[in-house]
PDB file of C-alpha atoms in Angstrom:
ATOM      1  CA  MET P   1     139.330  47.905 107.954  1.00  0.00           C
ATOM      2  CA  ARG P   2     137.526  50.930 106.514  1.00  0.00           C
ATOM      3  CA  GLU P   3     134.283  49.573 107.927  1.00  0.00           C
ATOM      4  CA  ALA P   4     135.867  49.424 111.399  1.00  0.00           C
ATOM      5  CA  VAL P   5     137.015  53.052 111.227  1.00  0.00           C
ATOM      6  CA  THR P   6     133.636  54.268 109.971  1.00  0.00           C
ATOM      7  CA  THR P   7     131.734  52.267 112.580  1.00  0.00           C
ATOM      8  CA  ALA P   8     134.030  53.569 115.358  1.00  0.00           C
ATOM      9  CA  LYS P   9     133.276  57.148 114.367  1.00  0.00           C
ATOM     10  CA  LEU P  10     129.554  56.427 114.378  1.00  0.00           C
ATOM     11  CA  ALA P  11     129.851  54.721 117.771  1.00  0.00           C
ATOM     12  CA  ARG P  12     131.656  57.747 119.206  1.00  0.00           C
ATOM     13  CA  GLU P  13     128.784  59.973 118.136  1.00  0.00           C
ATOM     14  CA  LEU P  14     126.120  57.557 119.338  1.00  0.00           C
ATOM     15  CA  PHE P  15     127.650  56.621 122.718  1.00  0.00           C
ATOM     16  CA  GLY P  16     129.540  59.836 123.448  1.00  0.00           C
ATOM     17  CA  THR P  17     132.857  58.124 124.134  1.00  0.00           C
ATOM     18  CA  SER P  18     136.196  57.943 122.400  1.00  0.00           C
ATOM     19  CA  TRP P  19     136.987  54.577 124.051  1.00  0.00           C
ATOM     20  CA  ILE P  20     136.606  51.731 121.575  1.00  0.00           C
ATOM     21  CA  LYS P  21     137.292  48.010 121.751  1.00  0.00           C
ATOM     22  CA  LEU P  22     138.494  47.324 118.249  1.00  0.00           C
ATOM     23  CA  GLU P  23     138.017  43.910 116.659  1.00  0.00           C
ATOM     24  CA  VAL P  24     138.943  43.463 113.004  1.00  0.00           C
ATOM     25  CA  ILE P  25     137.965  39.870 112.260  1.00  0.00           C
ATOM     26  CA  ALA P  26     139.539  37.808 109.470  1.00  0.00           C
ATOM     27  CA  ASP P  27     137.301  34.751 109.717  1.00  0.00           C
ATOM     28  CA  ASN P  28     133.671  34.797 110.830  1.00  0.00           C
ATOM     29  CA  ASP P  29     133.734  31.138 111.933  1.00  0.00           C
ATOM     30  CA  THR P  30     136.784  31.291 114.220  1.00  0.00           C
ATOM     31  CA  LEU P  31     136.657  35.047 114.932  1.00  0.00           C
ATOM     32  CA  GLN P  32     140.420  35.171 114.496  1.00  0.00           C
ATOM     33  CA  PRO P  33     141.675  38.755 114.262  1.00  0.00           C
ATOM     34  CA  GLU P  34     142.941  40.172 110.983  1.00  0.00           C
ATOM     35  CA  LEU P  35     146.150  41.637 112.366  1.00  0.00           C
ATOM     36  CA  VAL P  36     147.373  43.847 109.513  1.00  0.00           C
ATOM     37  CA  GLY P  37     144.016  45.619 109.274  1.00  0.00           C
ATOM     38  CA  LEU P  38     143.819  45.859 113.059  1.00  0.00           C
ATOM     39  CA  VAL P  39     147.121  47.734 113.325  1.00  0.00           C
ATOM     40  CA  GLU P  40     146.145  50.019 110.451  1.00  0.00           C
ATOM     41  CA  ALA P  41     142.683  50.781 111.885  1.00  0.00           C
ATOM     42  CA  ALA P  42     144.131  51.363 115.374  1.00  0.00           C
ATOM     43  CA  GLY P  43     146.609  53.899 113.989  1.00  0.00           C
ATOM     44  CA  ILE P  44     143.907  55.793 112.111  1.00  0.00           C
ATOM     45  CA  LEU P  45     141.559  55.867 115.104  1.00  0.00           C
ATOM     46  CA  ILE P  46     144.263  56.965 117.551  1.00  0.00           C
ATOM     47  CA  LYS P  47     145.210  59.853 115.250  1.00  0.00           C
ATOM     48  CA  ASP P  48     141.511  60.777 115.307  1.00  0.00           C
ATOM     49  CA  GLY P  49     141.474  60.993 119.119  1.00  0.00           C
ATOM     50  CA  PHE P  50     140.261  57.515 120.079  1.00  0.00           C
ATOM     51  CA  GLU P  51     141.511  55.395 122.978  1.00  0.00           C
ATOM     52  CA  VAL P  52     141.741  52.035 121.227  1.00  0.00           C
ATOM     53  CA  PHE P  53     141.489  48.681 123.037  1.00  0.00           C
ATOM     54  CA  PRO P  54     142.556  46.247 120.287  1.00  0.00           C
ATOM     55  CA  TYR P  55     141.605  42.555 120.359  1.00  0.00           C
ATOM     56  CA  CYS P  56     144.531  40.550 118.987  1.00  0.00           C
ATOM     57  CA  THR P  57     146.376  37.265 119.239  1.00  0.00           C
ATOM     58  CA  GLU P  58     149.280  36.806 121.647  1.00  0.00           C
ATOM     59  CA  ASP P  59     151.808  37.713 118.925  1.00  0.00           C
ATOM     60  CA  LEU P  60     154.527  40.021 120.311  1.00  0.00           C
ATOM     61  CA  SER P  61     155.301  41.759 117.011  1.00  0.00           C
ATOM     62  CA  VAL P  62     151.646  42.700 116.536  1.00  0.00           C
ATOM     63  CA  ALA P  63     151.363  43.960 120.119  1.00  0.00           C
ATOM     64  CA  MET P  64     154.485  46.071 119.650  1.00  0.00           C
ATOM     65  CA  ARG P  65     153.055  47.554 116.444  1.00  0.00           C
ATOM     66  CA  LEU P  66     149.821  48.381 118.254  1.00  0.00           C
ATOM     67  CA  VAL P  67     151.789  50.102 121.010  1.00  0.00           C
ATOM     68  CA  ASP P  68     153.856  51.974 118.406  1.00  0.00           C
ATOM     69  CA  ALA P  69     150.575  53.129 116.856  1.00  0.00           C
ATOM     70  CA  GLY P  70     149.596  54.604 120.247  1.00  0.00           C
ATOM     71  CA  CYS P  71     147.590  51.897 122.025  1.00  0.00           C
ATOM     72  CA  LYS P  72     147.914  52.057 125.818  1.00  0.00           C
ATOM     73  CA  VAL P  73     146.029  48.784 126.260  1.00  0.00           C
ATOM     74  CA  VAL P  74     146.457  45.534 124.307  1.00  0.00           C
ATOM     75  CA  MET P  75     143.870  42.744 124.523  1.00  0.00           C
ATOM     76  CA  PRO P  76     145.480  39.435 123.501  1.00  0.00           C
ATOM     77  CA  TRP P  77     143.489  36.241 123.490  1.00  0.00           C
ATOM     78  CA  ALA P  78     144.300  33.286 125.714  1.00  0.00           C
ATOM     79  CA  ALA P  79     142.706  31.028 123.078  1.00  0.00           C
ATOM     80  CA  PRO P  80     140.257  31.588 120.210  1.00  0.00           C
ATOM     81  CA  ILE P  81     136.973  33.256 121.170  1.00  0.00           C
ATOM     82  CA  GLY P  82     134.426  30.801 122.524  1.00  0.00           C
ATOM     83  CA  SER P  83     136.856  27.895 122.715  1.00  0.00           C
ATOM     84  CA  ALA P  84     137.042  27.886 126.546  1.00  0.00           C
ATOM     85  CA  ARG P  85     140.455  26.230 126.190  1.00  0.00           C
ATOM     86  CA  GLY P  86     142.179  28.381 128.783  1.00  0.00           C
ATOM     87  CA  ILE P  87     145.622  29.799 128.196  1.00  0.00           C
ATOM     88  CA  ILE P  88     147.082  27.852 125.254  1.00  0.00           C
ATOM     89  CA  ASN P  89     150.352  29.776 124.997  1.00  0.00           C
ATOM     90  CA  PRO P  90     151.399  31.022 128.458  1.00  0.00           C
ATOM     91  CA  ASP P  91     154.971  31.665 127.307  1.00  0.00           C
ATOM     92  CA  ALA P  92     153.766  34.157 124.692  1.00  0.00           C
ATOM     93  CA  LEU P  93     151.620  35.992 127.262  1.00  0.00           C
ATOM     94  CA  LYS P  94     154.555  36.110 129.692  1.00  0.00           C
ATOM     95  CA  LEU P  95     156.734  37.503 126.905  1.00  0.00           C
ATOM     96  CA  LEU P  96     154.151  40.201 126.218  1.00  0.00           C
ATOM     97  CA  ARG P  97     154.150  41.134 129.903  1.00  0.00           C
ATOM     98  CA  ASP P  98     157.956  41.181 130.084  1.00  0.00           C
ATOM     99  CA  ARG P  99     158.483  43.160 126.872  1.00  0.00           C
ATOM    100  CA  LEU P 100     155.617  45.635 127.413  1.00  0.00           C
ATOM    101  CA  PRO P 101     155.915  46.448 131.136  1.00  0.00           C
ATOM    102  CA  ASP P 102     154.116  49.799 130.904  1.00  0.00           C
ATOM    103  CA  ILE P 103     151.189  48.605 128.791  1.00  0.00           C
ATOM    104  CA  ALA P 104     147.935  47.317 130.269  1.00  0.00           C
ATOM    105  CA  LEU P 105     147.277  43.780 129.016  1.00  0.00           C
ATOM    106  CA  VAL P 106     143.736  42.424 129.166  1.00  0.00           C
ATOM    107  CA  VAL P 107     143.394  38.742 128.261  1.00  0.00           C
ATOM    108  CA  ASP P 108     140.236  38.882 126.219  1.00  0.00           C
ATOM    109  CA  ALA P 109     139.106  35.497 124.938  1.00  0.00           C
ATOM    110  CA  GLY P 110     139.182  31.752 125.387  1.00  0.00           C
ATOM    111  CA  LEU P 111     139.512  31.552 129.173  1.00  0.00           C
ATOM    112  CA  GLY P 112     136.206  29.828 129.782  1.00  0.00           C
ATOM    113  CA  ALA P 113     136.485  29.510 133.578  1.00  0.00           C
ATOM    114  CA  PRO P 114     137.824  31.333 136.648  1.00  0.00           C
ATOM    115  CA  ARG P 115     140.864  29.074 137.048  1.00  0.00           C
ATOM    116  CA  PRO P 116     142.618  30.136 133.812  1.00  0.00           C
ATOM    117  CA  ALA P 117     141.711  33.737 134.647  1.00  0.00           C
ATOM    118  CA  SER P 118     143.414  33.431 138.012  1.00  0.00           C
ATOM    119  CA  THR P 119     146.472  31.947 136.312  1.00  0.00           C
ATOM    120  CA  THR P 120     147.099  35.299 134.665  1.00  0.00           C
ATOM    121  CA  SER P 121     147.951  36.732 138.096  1.00  0.00           C
ATOM    122  CA  ALA P 122     151.154  34.711 138.165  1.00  0.00           C
ATOM    123  CA  MET P 123     152.207  36.183 134.832  1.00  0.00           C
ATOM    124  CA  SER P 124     152.739  39.722 136.079  1.00  0.00           C
ATOM    125  CA  GLY P 125     156.511  39.886 135.968  1.00  0.00           C
ATOM    126  CA  SER P 126     158.722  41.707 138.438  1.00  0.00           C
ATOM    127  CA  ARG P 127     159.701  44.327 135.798  1.00  0.00           C
ATOM    128  CA  SER P 128     156.073  45.069 135.093  1.00  0.00           C
ATOM    129  CA  ARG P 129     154.375  48.139 136.457  1.00  0.00           C
ATOM    130  CA  LYS P 130     151.040  46.783 135.272  1.00  0.00           C
ATOM    131  CA  SER P 131     149.383  43.443 135.912  1.00  0.00           C
ATOM    132  CA  PHE P 132     147.312  41.238 133.670  1.00  0.00           C
ATOM    133  CA  SER P 133     143.558  41.501 133.694  1.00  0.00           C
ATOM    134  CA  ALA P 134     141.026  39.105 132.283  1.00  0.00           C
ATOM    135  CA  SER P 135     137.975  40.039 130.293  1.00  0.00           C
ATOM    136  CA  GLY P 136     134.949  37.892 129.654  1.00  0.00           C
ATOM    137  CA  LEU P 137     131.270  37.744 128.874  1.00  0.00           C
ATOM    138  CA  MET P 138     130.190  38.333 132.466  1.00  0.00           C
ATOM    139  CA  MET P 139     133.009  40.755 133.283  1.00  0.00           C
ATOM    140  CA  PRO P 140     133.580  42.925 130.240  1.00  0.00           C
ATOM    141  CA  LEU P 141     136.986  44.544 130.837  1.00  0.00           C
ATOM    142  CA  ALA P 142     137.365  44.646 134.526  1.00  0.00           C
ATOM    143  CA  LEU P 143     138.503  41.601 136.445  1.00  0.00           C
ATOM    144  CA  PRO P 144     141.590  43.049 138.126  1.00  0.00           C
ATOM    145  CA  ILE P 145     144.219  40.436 138.818  1.00  0.00           C
ATOM    146  CA  GLY P 146     147.421  41.375 140.583  1.00  0.00           C
ATOM    147  CA  ALA P 147     150.443  39.214 141.272  1.00  0.00           C
ATOM    148  CA  ALA P 148     150.154  39.684 145.016  1.00  0.00           C
ATOM    149  CA  GLN P 149     146.428  39.922 145.656  1.00  0.00           C
ATOM    150  CA  GLY P 150     144.944  37.400 143.194  1.00  0.00           C
ATOM    151  CA  ILE P 151     141.333  37.968 142.191  1.00  0.00           C
ATOM    152  CA  THR P 152     139.911  40.706 144.373  1.00  0.00           C
ATOM    153  CA  THR P 153     136.772  42.141 142.775  1.00  0.00           C
ATOM    154  CA  LEU P 154     134.469  41.899 139.821  1.00  0.00           C
ATOM    155  CA  GLN P 155     133.728  45.337 138.448  1.00  0.00           C
ATOM    156  CA  PRO P 156     131.640  45.324 135.266  1.00  0.00           C
ATOM    157  CA  ALA P 157     132.706  47.997 132.834  1.00  0.00           C
ATOM    158  CA  SER P 158     130.246  50.770 132.185  1.00  0.00           C
ATOM    159  CA  THR P 159     128.575  50.165 128.842  1.00  0.00           C
ATOM    160  CA  SER P 160     128.239  53.907 128.415  1.00  0.00           C
ATOM    161  CA  ARG P 161     132.042  54.316 128.546  1.00  0.00           C
ATOM    162  CA  ILE P 162     133.313  51.619 126.178  1.00  0.00           C
ATOM    163  CA  ALA P 163     131.882  50.790 122.797  1.00  0.00           C
ATOM    164  CA  THR P 164     132.842  47.396 121.376  1.00  0.00           C
ATOM    165  CA  LEU P 165     133.427  47.304 117.668  1.00  0.00           C
ATOM    166  CA  ARG P 166     133.668  44.106 115.655  1.00  0.00           C
ATOM    167  CA  SER P 167     134.377  44.404 111.983  1.00  0.00           C
ATOM    168  CA  SER P 168     134.739  41.461 109.610  1.00  0.00           C
ATOM    169  CA  VAL P 169     137.122  41.487 106.700  1.00  0.00           C
ATOM    170  CA  GLN P 170     135.572  39.900 103.625  1.00  0.00           C
TER     171      GLN P 170
END
């Protein structure tokens, strides 16, 4: 966790941005997030002026803690990174959308193909003022998906605006 905070500060200086995709990884083989350290690092970075985009599982309690820490965006996985399994727990993602209607949710891992990405459009609930988005290797934080319009555009994120940080917990 300390490594993530230190690296984020270095990245801010190097890239000139306070936007950071924060990944605190518990296991280097599965790339599963270490959730306790993630929440702690997010809180520290937000207090230091960062806009934190945390990579997490689809766990509601973790997402709520990230929001309580000040995150305006939460990036839950659809499935483990690189698994290309699609959305393995749609009910949990729907619950996130329903319970966090004002928070931007970006499904960040495990989609593997356009079809699961388009499925996220149906998950934008009627109470929500934000829709789901999907993130992926070819579209790093910017495949807008709305409940009414479906997939409309691919807009690659500017690499000069968002620094991705992956930290492994040993």
